[in-house]
XYZ file of C-alpha atoms in Angstrom:
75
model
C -23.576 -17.388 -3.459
C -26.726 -17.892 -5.338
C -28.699 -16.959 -2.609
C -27.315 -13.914 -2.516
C -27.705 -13.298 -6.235
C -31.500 -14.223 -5.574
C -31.396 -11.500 -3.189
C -29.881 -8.744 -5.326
C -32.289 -9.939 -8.068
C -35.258 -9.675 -5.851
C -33.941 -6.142 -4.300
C -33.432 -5.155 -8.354
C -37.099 -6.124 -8.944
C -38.310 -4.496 -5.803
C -36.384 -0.941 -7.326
C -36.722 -0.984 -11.052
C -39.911 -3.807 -11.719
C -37.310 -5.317 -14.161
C -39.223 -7.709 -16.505
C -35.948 -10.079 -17.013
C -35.166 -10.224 -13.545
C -38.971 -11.155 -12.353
C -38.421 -14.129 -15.062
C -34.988 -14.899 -13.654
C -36.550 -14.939 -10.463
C -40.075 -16.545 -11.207
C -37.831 -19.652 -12.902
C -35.221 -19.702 -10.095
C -34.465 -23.241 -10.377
C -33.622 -22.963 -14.186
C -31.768 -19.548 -13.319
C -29.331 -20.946 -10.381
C -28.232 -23.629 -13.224
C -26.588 -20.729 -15.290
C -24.700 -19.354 -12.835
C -21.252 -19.572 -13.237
C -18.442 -18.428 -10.857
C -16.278 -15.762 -11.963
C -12.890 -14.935 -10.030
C -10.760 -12.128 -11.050
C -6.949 -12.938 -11.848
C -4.703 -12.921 -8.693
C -7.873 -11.947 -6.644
C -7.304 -14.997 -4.592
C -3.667 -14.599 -4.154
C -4.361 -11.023 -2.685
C -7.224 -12.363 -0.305
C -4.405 -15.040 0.975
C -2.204 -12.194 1.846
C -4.205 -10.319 3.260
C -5.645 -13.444 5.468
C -1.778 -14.043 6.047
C -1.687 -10.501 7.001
C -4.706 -10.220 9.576
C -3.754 -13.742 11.264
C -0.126 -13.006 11.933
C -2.052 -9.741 13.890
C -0.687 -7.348 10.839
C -2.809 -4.640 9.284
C -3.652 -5.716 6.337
C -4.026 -2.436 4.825
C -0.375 -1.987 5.883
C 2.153 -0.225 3.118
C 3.802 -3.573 3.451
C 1.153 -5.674 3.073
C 0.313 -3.629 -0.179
C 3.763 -3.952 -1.529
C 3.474 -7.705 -1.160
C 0.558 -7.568 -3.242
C 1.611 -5.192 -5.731
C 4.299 -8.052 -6.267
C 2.409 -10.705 -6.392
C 0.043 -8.724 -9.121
C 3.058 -7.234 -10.944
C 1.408 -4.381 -10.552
């Protein structure tokens, strides 16, 4: 994951010369120690079902597979 974050932040620079992300970048070792992971509620119940979904050869983009989630999400 932070690799990818370096990435973007390199990719940013590369676009916009963004002085705070050239500093993020240019102390990478001091950055990567403020990262924090952030995972949205009930995101990792949906990727289950969907996982579920795709390994018992469902589509998991189904309208069942949707209501499932829409359960599980109360939404």
């Amino acid at each position: 994951e932070a690799q990818k974050i370096f990435a973007l932040l390199t990719e940013h620079i590369a676009m916009t010369a963004s002085p705070l992300a050239q500093r993020l970048v240019l102390d990478w070792e001091h950055t990567r120690t403020r990262l924090t992971s952030l995972t949205p509620r009930n995101f990792a119940a949906v990727q289950q079902l969907r996982a579920d979904a795709a390994a018992a050869g469902q589509n998991p983009d189904s309208p069942q597979v949707w209501n499932k989630i829409l359960e599980v999400t109360r939404g």
